[in-house]
Short mmCIF file of C-alpha atoms and ligand atoms in Angstrom, two decimals:
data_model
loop_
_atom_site.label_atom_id
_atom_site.label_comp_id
_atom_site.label_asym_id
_atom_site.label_seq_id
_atom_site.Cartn_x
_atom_site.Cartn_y
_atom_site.Cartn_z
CA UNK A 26 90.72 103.39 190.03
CA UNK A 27 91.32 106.27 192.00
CA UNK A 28 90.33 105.34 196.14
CA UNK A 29 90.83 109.07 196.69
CA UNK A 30 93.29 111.69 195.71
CA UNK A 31 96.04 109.55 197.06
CA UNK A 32 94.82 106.44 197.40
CA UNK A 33 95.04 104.44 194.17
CA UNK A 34 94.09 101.16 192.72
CA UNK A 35 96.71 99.11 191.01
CA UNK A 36 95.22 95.12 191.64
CA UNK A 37 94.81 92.66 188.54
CA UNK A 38 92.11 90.16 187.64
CA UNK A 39 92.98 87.15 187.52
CA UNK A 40 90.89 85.09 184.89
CA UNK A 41 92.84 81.84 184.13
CA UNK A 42 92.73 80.07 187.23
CA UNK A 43 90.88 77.19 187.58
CA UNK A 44 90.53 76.64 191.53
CA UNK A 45 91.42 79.80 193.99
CA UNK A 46 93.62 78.54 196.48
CA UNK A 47 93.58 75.07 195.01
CA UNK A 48 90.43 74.37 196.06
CA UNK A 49 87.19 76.74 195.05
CA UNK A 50 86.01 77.52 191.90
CA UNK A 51 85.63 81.29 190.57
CA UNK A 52 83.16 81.43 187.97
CA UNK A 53 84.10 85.06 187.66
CA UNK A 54 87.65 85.11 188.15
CA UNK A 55 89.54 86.29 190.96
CA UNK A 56 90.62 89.81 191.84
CA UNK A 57 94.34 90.43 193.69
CA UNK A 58 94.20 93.86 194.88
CA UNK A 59 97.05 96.34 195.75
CA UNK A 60 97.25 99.72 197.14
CA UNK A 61 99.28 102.83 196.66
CA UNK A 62 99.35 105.19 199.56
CA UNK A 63 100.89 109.08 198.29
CA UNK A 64 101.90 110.93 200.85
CA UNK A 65 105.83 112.74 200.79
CA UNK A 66 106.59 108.95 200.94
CA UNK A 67 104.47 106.29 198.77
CA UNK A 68 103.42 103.23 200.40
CA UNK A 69 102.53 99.89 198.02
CA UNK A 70 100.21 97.70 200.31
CA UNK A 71 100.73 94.41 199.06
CA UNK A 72 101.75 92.20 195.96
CA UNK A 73 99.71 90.65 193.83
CA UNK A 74 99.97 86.57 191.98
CA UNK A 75 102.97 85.78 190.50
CA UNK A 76 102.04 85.47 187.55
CA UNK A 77 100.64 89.23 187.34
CA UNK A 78 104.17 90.51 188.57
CA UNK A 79 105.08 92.55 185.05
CA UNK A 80 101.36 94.14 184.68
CA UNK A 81 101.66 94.75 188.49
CA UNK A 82 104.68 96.48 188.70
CA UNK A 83 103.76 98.54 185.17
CA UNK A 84 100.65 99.96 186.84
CA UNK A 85 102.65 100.85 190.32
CA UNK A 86 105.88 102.20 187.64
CA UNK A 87 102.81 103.95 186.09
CA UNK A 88 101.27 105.01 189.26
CA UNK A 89 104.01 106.37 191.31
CA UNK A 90 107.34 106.00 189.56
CA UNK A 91 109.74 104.54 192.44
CA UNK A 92 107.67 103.85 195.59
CA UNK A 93 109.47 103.60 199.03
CA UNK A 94 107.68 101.07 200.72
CA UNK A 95 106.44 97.74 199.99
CA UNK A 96 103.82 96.74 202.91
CA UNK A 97 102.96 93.10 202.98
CA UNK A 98 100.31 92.43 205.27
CA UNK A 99 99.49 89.09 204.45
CA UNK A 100 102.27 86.52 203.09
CA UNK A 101 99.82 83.74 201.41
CA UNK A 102 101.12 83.75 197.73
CA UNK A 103 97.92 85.41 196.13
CA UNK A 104 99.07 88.44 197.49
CA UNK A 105 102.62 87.99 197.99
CA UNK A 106 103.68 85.94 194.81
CA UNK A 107 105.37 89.14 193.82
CA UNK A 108 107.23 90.51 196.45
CA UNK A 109 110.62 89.08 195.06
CA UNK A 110 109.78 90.45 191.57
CA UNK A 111 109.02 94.08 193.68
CA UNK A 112 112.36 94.45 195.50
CA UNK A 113 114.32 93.37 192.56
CA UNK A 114 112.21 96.45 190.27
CA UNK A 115 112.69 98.53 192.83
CA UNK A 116 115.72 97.95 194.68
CA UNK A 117 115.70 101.49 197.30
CA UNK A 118 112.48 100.02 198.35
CA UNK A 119 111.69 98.37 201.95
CA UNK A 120 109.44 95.87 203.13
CA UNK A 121 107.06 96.70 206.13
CA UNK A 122 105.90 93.90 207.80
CA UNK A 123 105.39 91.39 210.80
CA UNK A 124 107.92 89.47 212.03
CA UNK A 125 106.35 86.53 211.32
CA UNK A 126 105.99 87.48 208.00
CA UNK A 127 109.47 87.82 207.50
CA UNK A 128 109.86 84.65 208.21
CA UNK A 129 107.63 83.53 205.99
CA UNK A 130 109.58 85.08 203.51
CA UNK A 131 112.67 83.77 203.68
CA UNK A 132 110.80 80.35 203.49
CA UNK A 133 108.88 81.30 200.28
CA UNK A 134 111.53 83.17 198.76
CA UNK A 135 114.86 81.14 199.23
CA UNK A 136 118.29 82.78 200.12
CA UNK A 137 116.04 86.01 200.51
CA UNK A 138 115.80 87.85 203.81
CA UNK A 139 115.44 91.42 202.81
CA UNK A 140 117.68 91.94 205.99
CA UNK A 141 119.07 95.32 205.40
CA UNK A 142 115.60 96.12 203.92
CA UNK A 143 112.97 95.29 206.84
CA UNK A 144 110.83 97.36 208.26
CA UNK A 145 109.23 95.18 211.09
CA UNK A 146 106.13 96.69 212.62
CA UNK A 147 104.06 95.00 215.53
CA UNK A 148 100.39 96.27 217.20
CA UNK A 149 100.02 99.88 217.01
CA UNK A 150 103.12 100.73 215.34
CA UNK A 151 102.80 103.84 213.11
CA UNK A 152 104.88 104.58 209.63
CA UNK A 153 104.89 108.25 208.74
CA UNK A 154 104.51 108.64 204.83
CA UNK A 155 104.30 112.74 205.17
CA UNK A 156 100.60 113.81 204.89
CA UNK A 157 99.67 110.30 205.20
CA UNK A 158 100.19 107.99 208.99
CA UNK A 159 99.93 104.17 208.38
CA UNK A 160 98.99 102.37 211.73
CA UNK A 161 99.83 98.97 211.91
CA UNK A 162 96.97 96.30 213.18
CA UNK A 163 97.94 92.26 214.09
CA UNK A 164 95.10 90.16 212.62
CA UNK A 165 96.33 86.73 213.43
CA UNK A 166 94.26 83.95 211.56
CA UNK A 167 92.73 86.68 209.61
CA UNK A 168 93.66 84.22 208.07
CA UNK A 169 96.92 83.47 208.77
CA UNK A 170 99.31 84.19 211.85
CA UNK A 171 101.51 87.19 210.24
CA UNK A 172 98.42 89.08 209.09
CA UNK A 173 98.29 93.03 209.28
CA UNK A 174 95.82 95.34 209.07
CA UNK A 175 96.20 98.55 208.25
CA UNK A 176 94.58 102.11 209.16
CA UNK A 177 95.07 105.35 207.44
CA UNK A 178 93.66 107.97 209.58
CA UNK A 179 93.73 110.66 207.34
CA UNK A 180 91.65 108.76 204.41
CA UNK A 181 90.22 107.15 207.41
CA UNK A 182 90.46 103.95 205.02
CA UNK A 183 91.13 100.47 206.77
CA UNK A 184 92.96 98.14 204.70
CA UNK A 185 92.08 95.04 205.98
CA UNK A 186 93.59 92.52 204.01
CA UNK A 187 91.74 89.11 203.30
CA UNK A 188 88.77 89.96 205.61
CA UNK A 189 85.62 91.37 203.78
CA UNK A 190 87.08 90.03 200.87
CA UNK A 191 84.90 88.35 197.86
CA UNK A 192 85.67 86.12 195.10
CA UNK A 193 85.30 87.44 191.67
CA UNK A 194 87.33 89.59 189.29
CA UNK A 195 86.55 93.36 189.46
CA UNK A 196 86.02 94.10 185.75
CA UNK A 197 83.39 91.51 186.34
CA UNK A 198 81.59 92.34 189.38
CA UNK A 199 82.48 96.03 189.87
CA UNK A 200 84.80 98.10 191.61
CA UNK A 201 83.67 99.29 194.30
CA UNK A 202 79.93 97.69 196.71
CA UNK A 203 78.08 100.32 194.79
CA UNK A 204 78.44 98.53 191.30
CA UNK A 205 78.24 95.19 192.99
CA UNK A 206 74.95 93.79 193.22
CA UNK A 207 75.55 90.45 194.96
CA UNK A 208 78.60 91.06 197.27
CA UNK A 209 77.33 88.84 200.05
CA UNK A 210 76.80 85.83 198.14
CA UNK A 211 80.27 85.26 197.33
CA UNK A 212 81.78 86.76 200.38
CA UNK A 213 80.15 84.58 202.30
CA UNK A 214 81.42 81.63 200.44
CA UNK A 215 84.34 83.12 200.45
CA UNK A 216 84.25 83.75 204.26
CA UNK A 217 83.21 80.48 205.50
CA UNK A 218 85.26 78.41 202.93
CA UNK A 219 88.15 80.12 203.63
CA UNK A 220 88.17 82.33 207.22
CA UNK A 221 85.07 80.63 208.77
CA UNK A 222 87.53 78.76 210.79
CA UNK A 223 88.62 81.09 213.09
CA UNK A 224 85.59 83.11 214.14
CA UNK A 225 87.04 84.28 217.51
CA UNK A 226 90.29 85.63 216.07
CA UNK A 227 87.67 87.92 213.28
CA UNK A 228 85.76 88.61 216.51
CA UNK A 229 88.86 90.05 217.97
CA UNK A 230 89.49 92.40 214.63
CA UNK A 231 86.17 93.60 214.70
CA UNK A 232 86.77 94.59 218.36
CA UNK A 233 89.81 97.12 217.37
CA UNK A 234 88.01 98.15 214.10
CA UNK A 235 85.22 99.13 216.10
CA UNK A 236 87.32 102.11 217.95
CA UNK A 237 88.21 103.13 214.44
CA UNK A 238 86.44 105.40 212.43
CA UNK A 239 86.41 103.99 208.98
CA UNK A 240 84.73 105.37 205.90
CA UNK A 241 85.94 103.12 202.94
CA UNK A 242 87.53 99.49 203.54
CA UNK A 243 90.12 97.93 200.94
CA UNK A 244 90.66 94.18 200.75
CA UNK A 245 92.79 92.32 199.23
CA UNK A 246 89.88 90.52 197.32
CA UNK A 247 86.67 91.67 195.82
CA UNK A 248 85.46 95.43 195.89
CA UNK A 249 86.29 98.78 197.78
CA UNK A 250 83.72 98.86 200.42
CA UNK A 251 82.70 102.72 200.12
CA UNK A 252 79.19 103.07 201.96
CA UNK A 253 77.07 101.28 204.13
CA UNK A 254 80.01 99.69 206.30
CA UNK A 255 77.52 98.55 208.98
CA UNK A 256 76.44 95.82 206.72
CA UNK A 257 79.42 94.44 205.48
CA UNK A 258 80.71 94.95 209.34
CA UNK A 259 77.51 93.27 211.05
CA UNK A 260 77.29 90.34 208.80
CA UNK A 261 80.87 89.98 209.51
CA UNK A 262 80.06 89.87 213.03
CA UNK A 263 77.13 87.52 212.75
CA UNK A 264 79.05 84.41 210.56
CA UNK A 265 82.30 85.65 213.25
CA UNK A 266 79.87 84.25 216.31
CA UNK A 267 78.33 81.75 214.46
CA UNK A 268 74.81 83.04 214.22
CA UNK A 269 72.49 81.96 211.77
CA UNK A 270 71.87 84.57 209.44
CA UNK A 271 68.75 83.34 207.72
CA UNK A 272 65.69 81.40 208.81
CA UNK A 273 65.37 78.01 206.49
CA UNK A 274 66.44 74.36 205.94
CA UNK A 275 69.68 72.92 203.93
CA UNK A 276 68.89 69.40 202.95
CA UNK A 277 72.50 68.34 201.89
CA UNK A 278 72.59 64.97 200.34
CA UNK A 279 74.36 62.28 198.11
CA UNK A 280 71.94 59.43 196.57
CA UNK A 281 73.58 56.39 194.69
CA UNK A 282 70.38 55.21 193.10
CA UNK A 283 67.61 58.08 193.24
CA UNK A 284 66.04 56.88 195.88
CA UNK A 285 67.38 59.34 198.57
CA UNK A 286 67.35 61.45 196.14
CA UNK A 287 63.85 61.28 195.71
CA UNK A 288 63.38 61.21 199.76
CA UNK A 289 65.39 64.48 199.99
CA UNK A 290 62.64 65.97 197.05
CA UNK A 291 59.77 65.24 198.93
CA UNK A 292 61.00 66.28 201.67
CA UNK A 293 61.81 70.11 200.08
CA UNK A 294 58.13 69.92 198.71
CA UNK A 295 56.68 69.06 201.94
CA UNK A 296 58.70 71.95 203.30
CA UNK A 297 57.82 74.05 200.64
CA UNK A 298 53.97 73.60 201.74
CA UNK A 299 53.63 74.09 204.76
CA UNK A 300 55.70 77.48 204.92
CA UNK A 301 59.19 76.97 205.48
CA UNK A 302 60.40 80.30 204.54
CA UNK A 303 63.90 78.97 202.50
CA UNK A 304 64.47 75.04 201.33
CA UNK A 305 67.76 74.83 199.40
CA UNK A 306 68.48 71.24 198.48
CA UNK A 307 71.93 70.34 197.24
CA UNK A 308 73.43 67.06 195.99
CA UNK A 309 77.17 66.72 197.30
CA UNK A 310 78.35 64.85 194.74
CA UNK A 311 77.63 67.40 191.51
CA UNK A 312 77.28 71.08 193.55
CA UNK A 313 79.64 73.00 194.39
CA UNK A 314 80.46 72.08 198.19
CA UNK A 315 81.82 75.05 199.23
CA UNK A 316 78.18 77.35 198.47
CA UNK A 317 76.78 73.71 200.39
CA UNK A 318 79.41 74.71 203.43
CA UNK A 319 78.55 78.20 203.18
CA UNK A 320 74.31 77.67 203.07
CA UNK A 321 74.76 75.37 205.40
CA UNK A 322 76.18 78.13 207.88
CA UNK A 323 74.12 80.51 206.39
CA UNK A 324 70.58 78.62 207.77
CA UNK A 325 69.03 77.86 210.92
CA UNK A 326 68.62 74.10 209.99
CA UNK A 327 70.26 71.34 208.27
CA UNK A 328 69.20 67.92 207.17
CA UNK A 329 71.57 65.51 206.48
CA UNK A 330 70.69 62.98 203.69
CA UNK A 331 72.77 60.21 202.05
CA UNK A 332 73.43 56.07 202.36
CA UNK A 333 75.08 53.80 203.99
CA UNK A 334 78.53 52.83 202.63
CA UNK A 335 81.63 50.73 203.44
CA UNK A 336 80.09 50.43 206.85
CA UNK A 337 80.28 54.16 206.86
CA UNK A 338 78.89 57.04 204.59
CA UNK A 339 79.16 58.31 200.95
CA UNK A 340 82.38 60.02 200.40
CA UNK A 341 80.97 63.21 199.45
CA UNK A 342 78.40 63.62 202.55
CA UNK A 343 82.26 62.94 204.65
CA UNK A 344 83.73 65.43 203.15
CA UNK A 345 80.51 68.08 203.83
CA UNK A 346 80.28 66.81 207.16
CA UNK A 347 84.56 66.86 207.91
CA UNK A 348 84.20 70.59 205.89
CA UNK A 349 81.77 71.72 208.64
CA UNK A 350 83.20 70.22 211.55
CA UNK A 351 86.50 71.59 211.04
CA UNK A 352 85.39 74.92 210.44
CA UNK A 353 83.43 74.87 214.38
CA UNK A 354 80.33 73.89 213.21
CA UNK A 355 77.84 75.43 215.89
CA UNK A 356 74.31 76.48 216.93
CA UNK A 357 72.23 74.58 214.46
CA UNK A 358 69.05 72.21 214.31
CA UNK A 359 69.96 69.04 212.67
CA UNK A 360 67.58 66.25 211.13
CA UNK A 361 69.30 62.90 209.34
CA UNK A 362 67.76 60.59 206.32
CA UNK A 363 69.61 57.48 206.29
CA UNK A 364 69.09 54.78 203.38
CA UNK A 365 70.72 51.31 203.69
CA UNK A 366 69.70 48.18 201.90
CA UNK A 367 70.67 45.54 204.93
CA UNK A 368 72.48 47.14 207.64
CA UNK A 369 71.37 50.91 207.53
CA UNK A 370 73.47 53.33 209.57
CA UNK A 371 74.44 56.10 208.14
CA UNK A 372 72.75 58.26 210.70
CA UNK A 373 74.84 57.08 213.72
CA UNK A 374 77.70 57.99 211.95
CA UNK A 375 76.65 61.28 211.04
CA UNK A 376 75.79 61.84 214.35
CA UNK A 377 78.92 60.29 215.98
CA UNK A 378 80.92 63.32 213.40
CA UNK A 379 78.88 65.97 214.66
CA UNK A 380 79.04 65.02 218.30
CA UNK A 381 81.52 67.36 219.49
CA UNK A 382 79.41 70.51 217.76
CA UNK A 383 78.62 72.97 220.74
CA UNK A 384 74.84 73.71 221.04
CA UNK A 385 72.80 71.42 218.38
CA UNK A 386 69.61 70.38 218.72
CA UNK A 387 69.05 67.55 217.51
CA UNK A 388 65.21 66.72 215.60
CA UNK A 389 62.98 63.76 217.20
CA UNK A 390 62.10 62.30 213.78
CA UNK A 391 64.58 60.80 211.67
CA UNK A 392 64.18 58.90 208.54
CA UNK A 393 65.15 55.15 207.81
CA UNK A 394 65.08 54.12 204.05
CA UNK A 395 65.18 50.96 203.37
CA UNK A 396 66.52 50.69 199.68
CA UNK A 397 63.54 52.95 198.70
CA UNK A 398 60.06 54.74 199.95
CA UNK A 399 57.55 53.23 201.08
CA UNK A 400 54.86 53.96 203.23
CA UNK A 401 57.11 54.05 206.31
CA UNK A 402 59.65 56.24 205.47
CA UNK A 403 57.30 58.51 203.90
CA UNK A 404 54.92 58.55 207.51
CA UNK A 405 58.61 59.28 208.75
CA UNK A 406 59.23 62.30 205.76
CA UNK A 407 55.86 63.81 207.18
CA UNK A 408 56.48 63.42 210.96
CA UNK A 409 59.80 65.22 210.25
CA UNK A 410 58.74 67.88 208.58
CA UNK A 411 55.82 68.83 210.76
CA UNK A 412 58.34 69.30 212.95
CA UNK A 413 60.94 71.42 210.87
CA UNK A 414 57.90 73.50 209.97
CA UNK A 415 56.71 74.04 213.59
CA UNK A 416 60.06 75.63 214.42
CA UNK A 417 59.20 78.82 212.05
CA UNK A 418 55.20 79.14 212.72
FE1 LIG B 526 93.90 86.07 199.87
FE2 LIG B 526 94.75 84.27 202.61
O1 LIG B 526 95.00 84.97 200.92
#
């Protein structure tokens, strides 16, 4: 894929893993993209897997014969995995990168400190290619502390490594936004599963990109962003501040038996009726939790549904709530369901996780199961949501 005349495409798909990062699941692969920069110098921005080193270095071999510069802006092993593989292929090449990276790199790669071979490049630093300048932007936590950006002004391209990135392979979901029909859906997974944590370090980015004037934007995941940047860029800005970006209600729950299960159903329908404008149930234990982590960012409102267990609560419904929590959970409505057969309090405990959340309100009606439905609980179901409804009339 050609970026422009000298801006080039030489990434891989990666369609064997099973869990990106050890942890989320790609249904449609993952994509690893590098960069060539021509100018009278050629610039490589960033490795690739380790396990694509060969085809990697091919397409750059391919690309550019001998490049001079190998710029890593981000040292997490996706993208660096072949930086070691590069320097031996190409052995007149340098490495342009943080300090902290560098670092990094002698950790990753032992015995290896590329010390006659280091560019090291801090905030506003420029590298001259001929024809082409490389400006040098510090994302830390972007998303993590070594991270780079960086700004061709002559393409007026920012290459802004793992932010407005997207799972999926590229020969699967398209090259560039244009051929991509559903970019926010995973990026947004992607975003809050894996950057959502540090939403005032992405505010700070957006800050400096903003004095920029960018036309096309090339991650190191997912497609080239080539029109419409003020999309990509404001949702960006609204999951960075912890917005809500749609109106609706997440009812996230775990039932042992059915019968939250079937609390957390009538609920949705009840929802459903009287006009909420999105209901998306999931149960924690069988969907995926990170597209539960990300809806529940995504929506105004979440109800929290599951049992009573171990004097505590289900597992899975822990691990949603820790997921949020550590991510800085923020500016929602929250409702509970609890169901306990003799001593029910799964509620207070939910609660007691959430506590330290800035800025939640919290619903008047919660639900008490008792083992199952009965009229009770269901008077309760109603009560709660007339009042989820109200919030949207
Ligand atoms: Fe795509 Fe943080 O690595």
């Amino acid at each position: 894929m050609k970026i422009s005349d000298d801006i080039l495409y030489v990434g891989v798909n990666d369609h064997d893993i099973d869990l990106f990062e050890g942890h989320y699941i790609v249904p449609e692969g993952m994509a690893y993209n590098s960069y060539i920069v021509k100018g009278d110098k050629t610039a490589v921005m960033d490795s690739v897997d380790g396990h694509f080193a060969d085809e990697w270095i091919g397409k750059v071999k391919e690309a550019v014969g001998s490049p001079d510069y190998l710029v890593v802006q981000h040292m997490e092993p996706d993208h660096s995995g072949s930086v070691k593989s590069f320097m031996e292929a190409f052995p007149e090449a340098k490495i342009v990168s943080s300090q902290k990276a560098f670092t990094m790199i002698s950790n990753f790669f032992e015995g290896e400190d590329y010390a006659d071979r280091r560019v090291v490049v801090k905030e506003g630093d420029t590298l001259d290619l001929g024809g082409h300048t490389l400006s040098f932007i510090t994302a830390p936590m972007v998303h993590w502390p070594e991270v780079i950006m960086t700004y061709d002004a002559e393409e007026k391209v920012l290459f802004s490594a793992d932010a407005f990135g997207r799972f999926g392979g590229l020969d699967k979901i398209g090259e560039t936004n244009e051929e991509d029909d559903d970019w926010a859906c995973e990026a947004r997974r992607y975003y809050f599963g894996i950057v959502g944590k540090y939403g005032p370090q992405v505010q700070a980015v957006l800050k400096k990109a903003a004095k920029l004037d960018i036309e096309k934007i090339c991650a190191l995941h997912g497609p080239v962003l080539v029109s419409d940047l003020g999309y990509f860029l404001g949702l960006y800005d609204t999951w960075s501040k912890y917005e809500s970006e749609s109106e609706g209600v997440v009812i996230a729950y775990t039932s042992v038996y059915g019968n939250t299960k079937k609390a957390v159903e009538l609920l949705a329908e009840k929802l459903e009726a009287k006009g909420v404008p999105a209901v998306e149930v999931t149960d924690l234990a069988r969907d995926d939790i990170a597209e539960a982590v990300e809806d529940a960012f995504r929506y105004d409102t979440v109800v929290f549904a599951t049992t009573t267990f171990n004097n505590g609560i289900f597992p899975f419904m822990r691990e949603f709530i820790d997921s949020l929590v550590e991510r800085n959970y923020q500016n929602k409505r929250l409702a509970f369901i609890e169901n306990g057969s003799w001593a029910p309090q799964a509620a207070k405990v939910m609660k007691g996780m959430l506590e330290g959340c800035k800025n939640m309100t919290y619903c008047e009606n919660d639900v008490k199961i008792v083992s199952a439905l009965n009229d009770a609980s269901r008077a309760q179901l109603e009560a709660l949501a007339e009042e989820l409804a109200a919030a949207y009339k």
